[in-house]
Coordinates of C-alpha atoms and ligand atoms in Angstrom, one line a residue:
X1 CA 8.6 -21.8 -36.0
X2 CA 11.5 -23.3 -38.1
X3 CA 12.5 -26.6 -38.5
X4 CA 15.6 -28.2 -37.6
X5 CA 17.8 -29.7 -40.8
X6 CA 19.3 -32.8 -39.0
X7 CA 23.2 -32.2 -39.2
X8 CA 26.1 -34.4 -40.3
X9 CA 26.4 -37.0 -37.4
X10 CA 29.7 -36.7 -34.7
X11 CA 32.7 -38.4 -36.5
X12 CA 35.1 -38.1 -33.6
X13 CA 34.9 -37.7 -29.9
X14 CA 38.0 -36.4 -28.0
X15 CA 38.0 -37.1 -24.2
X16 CA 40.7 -35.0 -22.6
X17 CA 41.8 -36.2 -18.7
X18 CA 42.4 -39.8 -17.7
X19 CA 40.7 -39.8 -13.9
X20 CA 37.1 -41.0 -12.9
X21 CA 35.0 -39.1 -15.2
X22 CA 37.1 -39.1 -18.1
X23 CA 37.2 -43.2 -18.3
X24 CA 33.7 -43.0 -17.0
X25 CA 32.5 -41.1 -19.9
X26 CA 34.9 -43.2 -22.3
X27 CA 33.4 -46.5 -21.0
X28 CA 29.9 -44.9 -21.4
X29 CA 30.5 -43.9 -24.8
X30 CA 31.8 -46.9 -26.2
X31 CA 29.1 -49.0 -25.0
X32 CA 26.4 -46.9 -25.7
X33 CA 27.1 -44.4 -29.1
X34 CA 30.6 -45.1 -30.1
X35 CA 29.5 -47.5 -33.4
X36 CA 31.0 -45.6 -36.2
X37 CA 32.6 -42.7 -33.7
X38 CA 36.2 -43.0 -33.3
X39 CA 36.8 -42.3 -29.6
X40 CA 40.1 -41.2 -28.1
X41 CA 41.5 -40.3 -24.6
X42 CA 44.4 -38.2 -23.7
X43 CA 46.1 -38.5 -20.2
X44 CA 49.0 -37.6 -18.8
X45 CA 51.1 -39.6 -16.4
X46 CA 52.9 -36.5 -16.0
X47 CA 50.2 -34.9 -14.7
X48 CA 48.3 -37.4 -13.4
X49 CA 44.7 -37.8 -11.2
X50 CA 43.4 -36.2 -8.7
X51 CA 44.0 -39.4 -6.7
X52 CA 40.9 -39.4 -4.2
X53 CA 37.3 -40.1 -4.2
X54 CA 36.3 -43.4 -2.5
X55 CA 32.7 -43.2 -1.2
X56 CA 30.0 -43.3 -3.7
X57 CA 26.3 -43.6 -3.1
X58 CA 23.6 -46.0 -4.8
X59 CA 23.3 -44.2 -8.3
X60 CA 26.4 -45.4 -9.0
X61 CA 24.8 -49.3 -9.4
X62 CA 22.8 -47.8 -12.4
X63 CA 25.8 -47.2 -14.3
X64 CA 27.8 -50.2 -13.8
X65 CA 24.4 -52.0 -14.5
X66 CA 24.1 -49.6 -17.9
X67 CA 27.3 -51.2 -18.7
X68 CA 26.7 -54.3 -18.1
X69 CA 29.2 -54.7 -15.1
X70 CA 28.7 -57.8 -12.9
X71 CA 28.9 -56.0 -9.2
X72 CA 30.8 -59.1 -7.8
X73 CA 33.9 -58.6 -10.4
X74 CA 33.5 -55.3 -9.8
X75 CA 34.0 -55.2 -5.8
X76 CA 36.8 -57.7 -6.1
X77 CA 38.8 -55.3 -9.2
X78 CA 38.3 -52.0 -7.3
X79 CA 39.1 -53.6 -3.4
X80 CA 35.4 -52.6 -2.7
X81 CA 32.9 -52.7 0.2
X82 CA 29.4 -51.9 0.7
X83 CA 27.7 -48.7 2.0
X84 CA 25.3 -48.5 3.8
X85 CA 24.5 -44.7 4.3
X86 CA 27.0 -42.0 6.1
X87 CA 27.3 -41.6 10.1
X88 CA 27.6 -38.0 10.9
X89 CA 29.1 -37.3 14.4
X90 CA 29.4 -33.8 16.3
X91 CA 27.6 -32.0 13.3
X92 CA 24.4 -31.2 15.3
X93 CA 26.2 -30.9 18.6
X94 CA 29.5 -31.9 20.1
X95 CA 29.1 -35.4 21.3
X96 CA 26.1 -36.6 19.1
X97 CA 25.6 -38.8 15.8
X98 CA 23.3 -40.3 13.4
X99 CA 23.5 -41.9 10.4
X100 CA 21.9 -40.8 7.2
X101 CA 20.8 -43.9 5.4
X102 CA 20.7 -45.1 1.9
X103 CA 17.6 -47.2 3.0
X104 CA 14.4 -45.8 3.6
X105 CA 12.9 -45.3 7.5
X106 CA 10.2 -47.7 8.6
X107 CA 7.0 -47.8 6.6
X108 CA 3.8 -45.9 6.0
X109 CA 0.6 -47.0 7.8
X110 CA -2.9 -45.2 7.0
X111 CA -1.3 -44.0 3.5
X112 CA 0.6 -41.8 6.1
X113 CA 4.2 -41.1 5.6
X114 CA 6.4 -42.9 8.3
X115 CA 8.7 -39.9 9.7
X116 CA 4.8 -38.2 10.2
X117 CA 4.1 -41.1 12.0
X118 CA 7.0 -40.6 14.2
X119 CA 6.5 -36.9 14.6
X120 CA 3.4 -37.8 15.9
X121 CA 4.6 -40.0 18.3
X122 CA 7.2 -37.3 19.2
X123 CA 4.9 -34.6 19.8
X124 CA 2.6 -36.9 22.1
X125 CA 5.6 -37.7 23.6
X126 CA 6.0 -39.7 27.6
X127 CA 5.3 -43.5 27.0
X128 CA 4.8 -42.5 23.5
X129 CA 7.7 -40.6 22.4
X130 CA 9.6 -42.7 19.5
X131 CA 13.4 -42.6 20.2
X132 CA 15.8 -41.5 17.3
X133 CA 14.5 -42.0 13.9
X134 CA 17.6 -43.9 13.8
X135 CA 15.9 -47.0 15.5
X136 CA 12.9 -47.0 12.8
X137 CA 16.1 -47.7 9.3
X138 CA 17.0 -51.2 8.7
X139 CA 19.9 -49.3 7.0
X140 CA 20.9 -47.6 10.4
X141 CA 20.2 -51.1 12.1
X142 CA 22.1 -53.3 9.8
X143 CA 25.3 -50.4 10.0
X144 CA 25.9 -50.4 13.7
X145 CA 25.7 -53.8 14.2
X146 CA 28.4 -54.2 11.4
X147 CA 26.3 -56.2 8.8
X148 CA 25.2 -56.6 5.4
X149 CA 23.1 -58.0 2.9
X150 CA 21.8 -57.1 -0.7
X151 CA 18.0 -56.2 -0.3
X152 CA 15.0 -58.9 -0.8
X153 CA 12.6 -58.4 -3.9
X154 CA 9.4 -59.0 -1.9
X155 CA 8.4 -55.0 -1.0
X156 CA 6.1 -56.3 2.0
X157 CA 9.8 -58.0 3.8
X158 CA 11.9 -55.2 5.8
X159 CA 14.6 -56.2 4.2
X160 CA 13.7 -55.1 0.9
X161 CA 13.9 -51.4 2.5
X162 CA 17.9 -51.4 2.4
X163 CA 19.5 -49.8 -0.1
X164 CA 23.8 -49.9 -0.8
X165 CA 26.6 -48.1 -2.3
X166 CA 30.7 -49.2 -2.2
X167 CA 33.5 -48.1 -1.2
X168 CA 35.8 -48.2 -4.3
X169 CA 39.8 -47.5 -5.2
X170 CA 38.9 -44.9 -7.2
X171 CA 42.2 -45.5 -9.0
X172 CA 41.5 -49.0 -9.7
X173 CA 37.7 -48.2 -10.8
X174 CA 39.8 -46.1 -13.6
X175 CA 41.9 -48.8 -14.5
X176 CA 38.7 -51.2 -14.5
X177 CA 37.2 -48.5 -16.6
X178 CA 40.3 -48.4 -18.8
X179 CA 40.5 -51.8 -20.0
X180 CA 36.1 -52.0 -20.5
X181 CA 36.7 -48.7 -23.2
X182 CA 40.0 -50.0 -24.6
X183 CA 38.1 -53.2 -25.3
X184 CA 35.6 -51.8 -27.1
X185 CA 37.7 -49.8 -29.4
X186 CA 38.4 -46.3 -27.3
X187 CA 41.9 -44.9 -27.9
X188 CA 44.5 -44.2 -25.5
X189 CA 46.7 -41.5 -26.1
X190 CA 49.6 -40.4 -23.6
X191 CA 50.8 -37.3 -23.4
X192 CA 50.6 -33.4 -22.4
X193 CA 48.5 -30.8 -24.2
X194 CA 50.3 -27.8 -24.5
X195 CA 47.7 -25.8 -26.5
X196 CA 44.6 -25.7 -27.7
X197 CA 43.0 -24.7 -31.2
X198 CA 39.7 -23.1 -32.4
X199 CA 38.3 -22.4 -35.6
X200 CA 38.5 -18.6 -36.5
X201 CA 34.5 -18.0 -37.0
X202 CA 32.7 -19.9 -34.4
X203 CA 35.4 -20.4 -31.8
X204 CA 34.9 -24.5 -31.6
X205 CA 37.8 -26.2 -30.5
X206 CA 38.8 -27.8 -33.4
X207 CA 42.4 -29.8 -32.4
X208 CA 44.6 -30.1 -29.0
X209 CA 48.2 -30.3 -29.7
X210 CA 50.3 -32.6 -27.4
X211 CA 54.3 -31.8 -26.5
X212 CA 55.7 -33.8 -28.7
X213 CA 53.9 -31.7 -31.8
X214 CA 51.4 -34.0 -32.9
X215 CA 47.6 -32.8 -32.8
X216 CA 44.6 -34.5 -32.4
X217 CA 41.5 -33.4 -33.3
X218 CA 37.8 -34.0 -33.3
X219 CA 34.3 -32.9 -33.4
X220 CA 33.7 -32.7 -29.7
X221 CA 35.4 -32.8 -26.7
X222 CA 34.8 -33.8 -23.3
X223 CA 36.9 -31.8 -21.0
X224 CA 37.6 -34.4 -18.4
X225 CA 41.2 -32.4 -17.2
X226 CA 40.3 -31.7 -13.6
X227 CA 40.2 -28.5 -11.6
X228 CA 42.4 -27.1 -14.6
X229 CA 39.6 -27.2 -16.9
X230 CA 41.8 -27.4 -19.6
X231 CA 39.2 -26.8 -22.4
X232 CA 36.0 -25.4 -21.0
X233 CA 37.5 -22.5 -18.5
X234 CA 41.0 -21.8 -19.8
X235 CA 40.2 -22.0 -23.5
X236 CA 36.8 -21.5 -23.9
X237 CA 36.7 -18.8 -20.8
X238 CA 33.3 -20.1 -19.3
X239 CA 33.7 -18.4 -15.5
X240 CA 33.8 -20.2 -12.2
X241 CA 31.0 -19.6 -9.8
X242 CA 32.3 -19.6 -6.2
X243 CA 30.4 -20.5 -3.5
X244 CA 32.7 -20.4 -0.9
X245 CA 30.5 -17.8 1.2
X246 CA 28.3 -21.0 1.8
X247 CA 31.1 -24.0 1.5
X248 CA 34.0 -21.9 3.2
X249 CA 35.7 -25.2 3.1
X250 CA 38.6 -25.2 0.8
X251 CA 41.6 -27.6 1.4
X252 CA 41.8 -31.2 2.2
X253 CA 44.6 -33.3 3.3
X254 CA 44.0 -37.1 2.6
X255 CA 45.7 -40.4 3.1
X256 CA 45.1 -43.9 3.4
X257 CA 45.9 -46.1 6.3
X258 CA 46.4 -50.1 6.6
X259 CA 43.0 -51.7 7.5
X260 CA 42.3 -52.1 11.1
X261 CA 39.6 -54.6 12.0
X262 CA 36.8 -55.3 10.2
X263 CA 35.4 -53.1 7.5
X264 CA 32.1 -51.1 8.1
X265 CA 29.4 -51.0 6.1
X266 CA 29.5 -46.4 6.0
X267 CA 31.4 -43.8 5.5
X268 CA 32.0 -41.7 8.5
X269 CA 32.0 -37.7 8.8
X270 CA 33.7 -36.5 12.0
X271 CA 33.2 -33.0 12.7
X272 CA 36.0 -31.3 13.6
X273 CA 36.6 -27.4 15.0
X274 CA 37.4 -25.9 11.2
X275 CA 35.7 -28.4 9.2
X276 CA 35.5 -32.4 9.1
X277 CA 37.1 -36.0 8.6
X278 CA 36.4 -38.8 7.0
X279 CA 36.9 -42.1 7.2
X280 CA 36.2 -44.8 3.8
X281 CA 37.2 -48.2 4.6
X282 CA 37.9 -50.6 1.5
X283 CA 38.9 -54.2 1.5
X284 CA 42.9 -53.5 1.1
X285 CA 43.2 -50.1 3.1
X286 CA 41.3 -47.1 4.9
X287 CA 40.8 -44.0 3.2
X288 CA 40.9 -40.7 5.5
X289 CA 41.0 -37.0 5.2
X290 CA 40.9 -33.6 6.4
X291 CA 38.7 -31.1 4.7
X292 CA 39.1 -27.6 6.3
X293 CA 38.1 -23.9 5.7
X294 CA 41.6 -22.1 5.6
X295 CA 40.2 -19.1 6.7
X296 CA 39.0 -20.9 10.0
X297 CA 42.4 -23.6 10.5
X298 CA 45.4 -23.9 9.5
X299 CA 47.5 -26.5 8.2
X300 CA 49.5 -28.3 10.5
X301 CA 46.5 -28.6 13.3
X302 CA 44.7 -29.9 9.8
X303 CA 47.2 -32.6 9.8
X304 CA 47.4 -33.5 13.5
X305 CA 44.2 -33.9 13.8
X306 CA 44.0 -35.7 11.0
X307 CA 46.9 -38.7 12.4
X308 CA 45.4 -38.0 15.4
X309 CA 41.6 -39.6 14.6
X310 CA 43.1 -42.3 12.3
X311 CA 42.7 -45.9 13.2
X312 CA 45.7 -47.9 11.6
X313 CA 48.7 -46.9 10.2
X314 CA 49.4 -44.2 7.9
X315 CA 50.6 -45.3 4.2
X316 CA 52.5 -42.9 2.8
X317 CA 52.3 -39.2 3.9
X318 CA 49.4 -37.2 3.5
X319 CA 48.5 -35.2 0.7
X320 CA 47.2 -31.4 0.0
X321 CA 44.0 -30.5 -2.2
X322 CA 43.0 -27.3 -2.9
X323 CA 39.9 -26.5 -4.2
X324 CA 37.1 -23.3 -4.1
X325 CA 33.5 -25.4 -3.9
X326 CA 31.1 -24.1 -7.0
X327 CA 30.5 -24.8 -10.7
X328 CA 31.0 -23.6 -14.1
X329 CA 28.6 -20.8 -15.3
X330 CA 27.8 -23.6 -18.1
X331 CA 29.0 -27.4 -18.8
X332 CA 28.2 -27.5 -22.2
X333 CA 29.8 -24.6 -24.5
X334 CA 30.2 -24.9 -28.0
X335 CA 31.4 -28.1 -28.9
X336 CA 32.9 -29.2 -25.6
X337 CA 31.1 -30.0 -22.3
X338 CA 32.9 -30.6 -19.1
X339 CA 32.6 -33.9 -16.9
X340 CA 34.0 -33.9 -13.6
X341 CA 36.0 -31.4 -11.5
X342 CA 36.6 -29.7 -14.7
X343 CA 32.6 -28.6 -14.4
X344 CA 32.4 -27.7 -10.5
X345 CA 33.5 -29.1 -7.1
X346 CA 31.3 -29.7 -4.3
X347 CA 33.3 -31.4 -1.2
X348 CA 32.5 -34.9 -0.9
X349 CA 30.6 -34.7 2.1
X350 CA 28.1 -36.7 0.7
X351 CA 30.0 -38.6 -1.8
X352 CA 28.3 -36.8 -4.7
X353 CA 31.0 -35.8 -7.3
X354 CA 31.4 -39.3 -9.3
X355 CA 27.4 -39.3 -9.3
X356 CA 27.6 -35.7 -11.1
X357 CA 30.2 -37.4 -13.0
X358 CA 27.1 -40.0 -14.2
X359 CA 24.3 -37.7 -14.0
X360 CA 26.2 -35.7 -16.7
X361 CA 26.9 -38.7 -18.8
X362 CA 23.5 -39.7 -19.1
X363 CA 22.2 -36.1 -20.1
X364 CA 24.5 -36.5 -22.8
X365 CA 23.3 -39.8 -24.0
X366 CA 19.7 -38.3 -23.7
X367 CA 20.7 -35.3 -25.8
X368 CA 23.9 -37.0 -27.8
X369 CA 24.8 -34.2 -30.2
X370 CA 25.3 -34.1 -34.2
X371 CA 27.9 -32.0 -35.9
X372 CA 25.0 -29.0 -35.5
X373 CA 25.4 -28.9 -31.8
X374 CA 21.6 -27.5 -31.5
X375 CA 21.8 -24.7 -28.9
X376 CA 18.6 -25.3 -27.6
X377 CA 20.0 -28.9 -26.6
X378 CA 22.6 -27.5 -25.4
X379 CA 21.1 -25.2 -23.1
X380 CA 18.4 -28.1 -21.7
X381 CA 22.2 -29.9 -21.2
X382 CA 22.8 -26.7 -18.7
X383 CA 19.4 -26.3 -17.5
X384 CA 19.2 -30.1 -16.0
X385 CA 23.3 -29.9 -15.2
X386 CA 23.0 -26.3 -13.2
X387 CA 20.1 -27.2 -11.5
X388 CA 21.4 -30.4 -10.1
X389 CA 24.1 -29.2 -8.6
X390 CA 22.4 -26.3 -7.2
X391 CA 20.6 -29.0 -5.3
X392 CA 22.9 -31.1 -4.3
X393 CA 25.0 -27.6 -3.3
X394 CA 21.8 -26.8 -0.9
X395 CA 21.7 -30.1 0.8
X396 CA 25.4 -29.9 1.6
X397 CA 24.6 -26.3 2.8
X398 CA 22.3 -27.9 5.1
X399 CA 24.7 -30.0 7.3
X400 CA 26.5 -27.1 8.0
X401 CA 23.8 -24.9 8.3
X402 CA 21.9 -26.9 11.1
X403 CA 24.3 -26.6 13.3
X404 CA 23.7 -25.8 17.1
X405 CA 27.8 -26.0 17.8
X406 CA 29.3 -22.5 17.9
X407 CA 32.0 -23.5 20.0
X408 CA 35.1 -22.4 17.4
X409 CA 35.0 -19.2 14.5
X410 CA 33.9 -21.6 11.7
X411 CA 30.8 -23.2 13.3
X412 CA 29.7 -19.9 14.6
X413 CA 29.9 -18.8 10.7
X414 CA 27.9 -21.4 9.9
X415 CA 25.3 -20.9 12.4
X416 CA 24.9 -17.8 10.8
X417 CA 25.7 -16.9 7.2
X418 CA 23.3 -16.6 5.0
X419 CA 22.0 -19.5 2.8
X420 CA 20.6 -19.6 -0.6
X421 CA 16.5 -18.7 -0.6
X422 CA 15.9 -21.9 -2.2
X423 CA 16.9 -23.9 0.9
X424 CA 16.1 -21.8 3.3
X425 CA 12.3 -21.9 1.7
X426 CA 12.8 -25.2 2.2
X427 CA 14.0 -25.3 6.2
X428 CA 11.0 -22.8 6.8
X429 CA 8.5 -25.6 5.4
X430 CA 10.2 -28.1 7.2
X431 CA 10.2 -26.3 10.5
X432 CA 6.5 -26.2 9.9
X433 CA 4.8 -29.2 9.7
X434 CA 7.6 -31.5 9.1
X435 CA 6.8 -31.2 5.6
X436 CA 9.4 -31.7 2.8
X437 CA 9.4 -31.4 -0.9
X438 CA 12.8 -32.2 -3.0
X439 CA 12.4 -31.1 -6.4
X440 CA 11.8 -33.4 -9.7
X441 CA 15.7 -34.3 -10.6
X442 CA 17.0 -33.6 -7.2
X443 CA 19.4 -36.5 -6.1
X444 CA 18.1 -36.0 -2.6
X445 CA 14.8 -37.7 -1.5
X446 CA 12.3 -37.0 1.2
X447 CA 14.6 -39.3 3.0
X448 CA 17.9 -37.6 2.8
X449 CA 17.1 -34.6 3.8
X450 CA 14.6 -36.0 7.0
X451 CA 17.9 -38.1 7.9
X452 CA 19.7 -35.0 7.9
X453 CA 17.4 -32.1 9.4
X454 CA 16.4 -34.3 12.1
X455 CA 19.7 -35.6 12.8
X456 CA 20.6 -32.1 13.4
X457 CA 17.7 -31.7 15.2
X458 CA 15.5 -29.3 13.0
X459 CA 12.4 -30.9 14.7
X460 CA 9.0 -29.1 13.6
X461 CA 7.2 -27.3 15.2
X462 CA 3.9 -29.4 14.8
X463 CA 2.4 -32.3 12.7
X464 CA 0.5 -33.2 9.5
X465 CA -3.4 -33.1 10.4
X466 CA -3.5 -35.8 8.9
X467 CA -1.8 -37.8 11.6
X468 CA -5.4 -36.9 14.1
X469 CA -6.6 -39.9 12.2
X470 CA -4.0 -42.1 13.8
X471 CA -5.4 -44.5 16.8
X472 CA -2.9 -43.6 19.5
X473 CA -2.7 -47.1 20.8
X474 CA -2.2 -48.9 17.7
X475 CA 0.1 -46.5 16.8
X476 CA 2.1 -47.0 19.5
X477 CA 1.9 -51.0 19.0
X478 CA 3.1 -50.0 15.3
X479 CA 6.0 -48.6 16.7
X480 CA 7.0 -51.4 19.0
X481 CA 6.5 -53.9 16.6
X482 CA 8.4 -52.3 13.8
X483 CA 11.5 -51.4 16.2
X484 CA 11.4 -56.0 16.8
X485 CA 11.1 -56.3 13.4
X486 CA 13.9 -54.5 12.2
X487 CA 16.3 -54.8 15.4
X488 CA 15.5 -59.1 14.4
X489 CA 16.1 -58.7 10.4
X490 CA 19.3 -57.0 11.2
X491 CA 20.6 -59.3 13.6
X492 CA 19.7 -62.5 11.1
X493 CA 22.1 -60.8 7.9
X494 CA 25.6 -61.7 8.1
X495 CA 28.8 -59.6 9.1
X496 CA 29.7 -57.1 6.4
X497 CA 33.0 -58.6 6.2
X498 CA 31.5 -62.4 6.2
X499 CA 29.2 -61.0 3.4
X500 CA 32.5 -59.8 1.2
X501 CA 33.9 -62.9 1.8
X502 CA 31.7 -65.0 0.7
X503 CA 30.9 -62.7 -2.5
X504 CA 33.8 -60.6 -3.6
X505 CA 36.8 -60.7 -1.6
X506 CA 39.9 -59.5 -3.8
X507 CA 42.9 -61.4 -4.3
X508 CA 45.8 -60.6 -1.7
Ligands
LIG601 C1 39.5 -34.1 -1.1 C2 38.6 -34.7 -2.1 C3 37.9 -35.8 -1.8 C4 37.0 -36.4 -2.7 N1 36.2 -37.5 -2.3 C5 35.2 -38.0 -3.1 C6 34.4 -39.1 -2.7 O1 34.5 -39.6 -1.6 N2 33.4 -39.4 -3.6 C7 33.3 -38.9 -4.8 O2 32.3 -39.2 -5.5 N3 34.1 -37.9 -5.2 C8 35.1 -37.5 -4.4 N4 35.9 -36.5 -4.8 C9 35.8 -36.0 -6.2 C10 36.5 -37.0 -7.1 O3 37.8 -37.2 -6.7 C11 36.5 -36.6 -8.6 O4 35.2 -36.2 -8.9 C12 36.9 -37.7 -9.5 O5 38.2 -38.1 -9.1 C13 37.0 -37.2 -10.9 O6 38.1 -36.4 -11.1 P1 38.4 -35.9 -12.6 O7 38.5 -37.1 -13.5 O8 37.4 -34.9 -13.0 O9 39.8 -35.2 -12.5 P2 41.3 -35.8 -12.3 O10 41.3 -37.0 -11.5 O11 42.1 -34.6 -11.8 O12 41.8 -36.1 -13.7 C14 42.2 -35.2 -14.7 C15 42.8 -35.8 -15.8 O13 43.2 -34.8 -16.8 C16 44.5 -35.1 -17.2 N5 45.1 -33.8 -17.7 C17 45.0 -32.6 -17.0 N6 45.7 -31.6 -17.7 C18 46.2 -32.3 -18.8 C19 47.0 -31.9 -19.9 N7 47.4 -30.6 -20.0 N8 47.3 -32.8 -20.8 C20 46.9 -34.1 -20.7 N9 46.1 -34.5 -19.7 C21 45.8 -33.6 -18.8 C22 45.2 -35.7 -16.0 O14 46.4 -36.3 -16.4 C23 44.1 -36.6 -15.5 O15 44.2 -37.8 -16.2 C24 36.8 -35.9 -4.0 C25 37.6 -34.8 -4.3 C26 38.5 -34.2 -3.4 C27 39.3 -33.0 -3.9

């Protein structure tokens, strides 16, 4: 066994890309590392963002916290709103919906889980059977009727079961972002890299060089540059892994639209016959899109039925992404490690790419580098990194996968392609005894995927012997009551938009 000489300690960080992740990681660095690092950030106006990525789920409350962001200033800066979880309609079936909750579903009795509980109740069924598991999520309840309120501490009060996201201006979260890192000392630079330079031996990118001549180096770089992947694929050559055999959806057209009513506390995901819509209200405007599998629709229905589902009126005219869903063989390479789109895509079906975003600036905290750039770092950087998204990539799979629609080419692919062992291991337990098993850094809890397989009505084929211990009467008291309970809490919370008001409405 040798021992590691400590190396010289980063002088310089070079962030390259201006959009979520790269201020994300700029703001992250210059309140937790930067003290003796100089810290700069090239973007291009010329080039400029990506421009979408409005719905965010309840990791994202960890970072601001990390930072030390009051929530209120927050919400009012980025025109936000609060999340409550994602309804899903005409994913299962044509016609149907449920809403997959930040919150967690009722409560355990007996030590037993609560969707065993209901399982029970479900497989005893008559007087017994439970309704949607939908009725049992203070979450769920709170959504449809159109309220909101931040959790209670006290864990024995229903209320302390909800959980919450936002609904951001992704644009103005940068900004926001912007002016936290400049603050504390990050540098902006504008301008285009036209070129990139490594050092002869070990191939580390040593400078980028910008079209007005002038370079700028560093010791590390963050390739925050987008799908280009400015540093980490076109320089460095790390490959792209597709998995567009699973995710066959590759384009989106987005565009907001002026508010109409009052905002809801979701996101919605609107199946549609070659892929899906959403629709992210914020405080100021609507955000809506199209994503589509080209193979399966093509453009221009894309678009009508994209103006066709929208609620208000259309600002500006809609926009065309392209993108191929999968990852980067590695994030980390050498002396530069990719944050963002620059790293892999997965579509925002479930509002995971800025939590990759902060999942991957928190592995670097926990394994910030020195000027050696230990490999074996490195690789624990890609093991965590790779398998995360592999997760998050299987639960996505999922929604598409348990599918009983086969009414157009695409959902009849779905039905049947194949799907990575790893989840359909996990299906195969599921369909079982209703049993479920995310693994240790998965994003996705027990409750995610129950939300999601039952809402798509994957219902197993039996129960946990445990539940034999369950009095069938009480149980079905425990039911009744905990439906009261939960319809009552929801109704006493005030309207999401009352909520904003009082808390964090923006300025006009
Ligand atoms: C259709 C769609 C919907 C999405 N919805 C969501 C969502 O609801 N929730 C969610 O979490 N995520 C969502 N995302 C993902 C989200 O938009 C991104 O994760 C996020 O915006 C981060 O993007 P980025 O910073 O990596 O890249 P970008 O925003 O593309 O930024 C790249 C930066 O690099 C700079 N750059 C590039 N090349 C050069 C160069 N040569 N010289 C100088 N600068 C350069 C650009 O100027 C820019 O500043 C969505 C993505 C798509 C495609």
């Amino acid at each position: 066994m040798t021992t590691q000489q400590a190396a010289a300690p980063l002088s310089s960080i070079v962030i390259v890309g201006g959009g979520t992740a790269g201020w994300m990681t700029a703001a992250a660095i210059s309140r937790m590392v930067a003290a003796g690092i100089s810290v700069q950030l090239i973007e291009s106006d010329q080039i400029g963002t990506v421009g979408v990525g409005e719905a965010t789920i309840p990791s994202l409350r960890d970072f601001n916290l990390a930072l030390g962001i009051n929530e209120n200033e927050f919400l009012r800066a980025v025109q936000g709103t609060f999340k409550l979880g994602i309804e899903f309609s005409n994913w299962g079936n044509v016609g149907e919906r449920y809403i997959h909750p930040f919150g967690k579903y009722g409560r355990k009795t007996h030590g037993i889980d609560f969707h065993q509980i209901w399982l029970k109740q479900k497989h005893r069924g008559g007087q017994a059977d439970p309704g949607p598991i939908d009725d049992y999520s203070i979450s769920i309840a709170a959504a449809r009727n159109g309220r909101f309120s931040r959790p209670v501490a006290n864990p024995d009060a229903i209320l302390s079961a909800l959980n919450y996201a936002y609904h951001i201006d992704a644009g103005r979260y940068a900004q926001y972002l912007r002016d936290y890192a400049e603050d504390r000392g990050v540098k902006r630079i504008e301008g285009k890299i036209i070129s990139v330079e490594q050092a002869p031996d070990s191939g580390n990118i040593t400078a980028v060089k910008l079209e007005d001549g002038s370079l700028v180096d560093g010791d590390f770089f963050v390739d925050c540059s987008g799908f280009r992947s400015l540093l980490l694929g076109e320089t460095l050559g790390v490959p792209y892994i597709s998995w567009q055999h699973w995710l066959p959806c590759d384009r989106a057209f987005a565009v907001p639209s002026a508010p109409s009513g009052r905002p809801r506390p979701y996101t919605r995901a609107m199946a549609e016959d070659s892929g899906w819509r959403w629709n992210i209200p914020l405080q100021h405007r609507t955000g809506n899109g199209h994503v589509f599998s080209s193979a399966h629709g093509d453009e221009d229905t894309a678009l009508r039925k994209l103006a066709d589902g929208m609620e208000g009126q259309a600002i500006g005219e809609p926009r065309l992404l392209r993108f191929v869903a999968g990852r980067r063989e590695k994030l980390w390479e050498k002396n530069c490690l990719a944050i963002g789109l620059s790293g892999g895509f997965i579509e925002p079906l479930e509002s995971t790419s800025i939590h990759l975003i902060q999942s991957g600036i928190f592995r670097l905290m926990a394994l910030f580098p020195d000027a050696g750039f230990d490999p074996v770092e490195i690789r624990e950087y890609n093991r965590w990194l790779i398998e995360e998204y592999e997760h998050i990539r299987d639960f996505i799979i999922l929604h598409y996968r348990a599918t009983e629609r086969s009414n157009t080419d695409f959902w009849k692919y779905c039905q049947t392609m194949e799907i990575p062992d790893s989840l359909a291991a996990k299906i195969e337990l599921w369909r079982g005894k209703g049993r479920i098993f995310p693994a240790g850094n998965s994003l996705f809890t027990e409750e995610s995927w129950i939300a999601v397989l039952l809402g798509q009505n994957i219902i197993p084929h039996s129960v946990d012997p445990v539940t034999a211990m369950l009095p069938p009467e009480a149980t079905d008291r425990f039911m009744q009551q905990l439906q009261t309970i939960i319809d009552q809490a929801a109704q006493s919370l005030p309207s999401h938009a009352d909520y904003i008001l009082a808390n964090c409405q923006a300025e006009k």
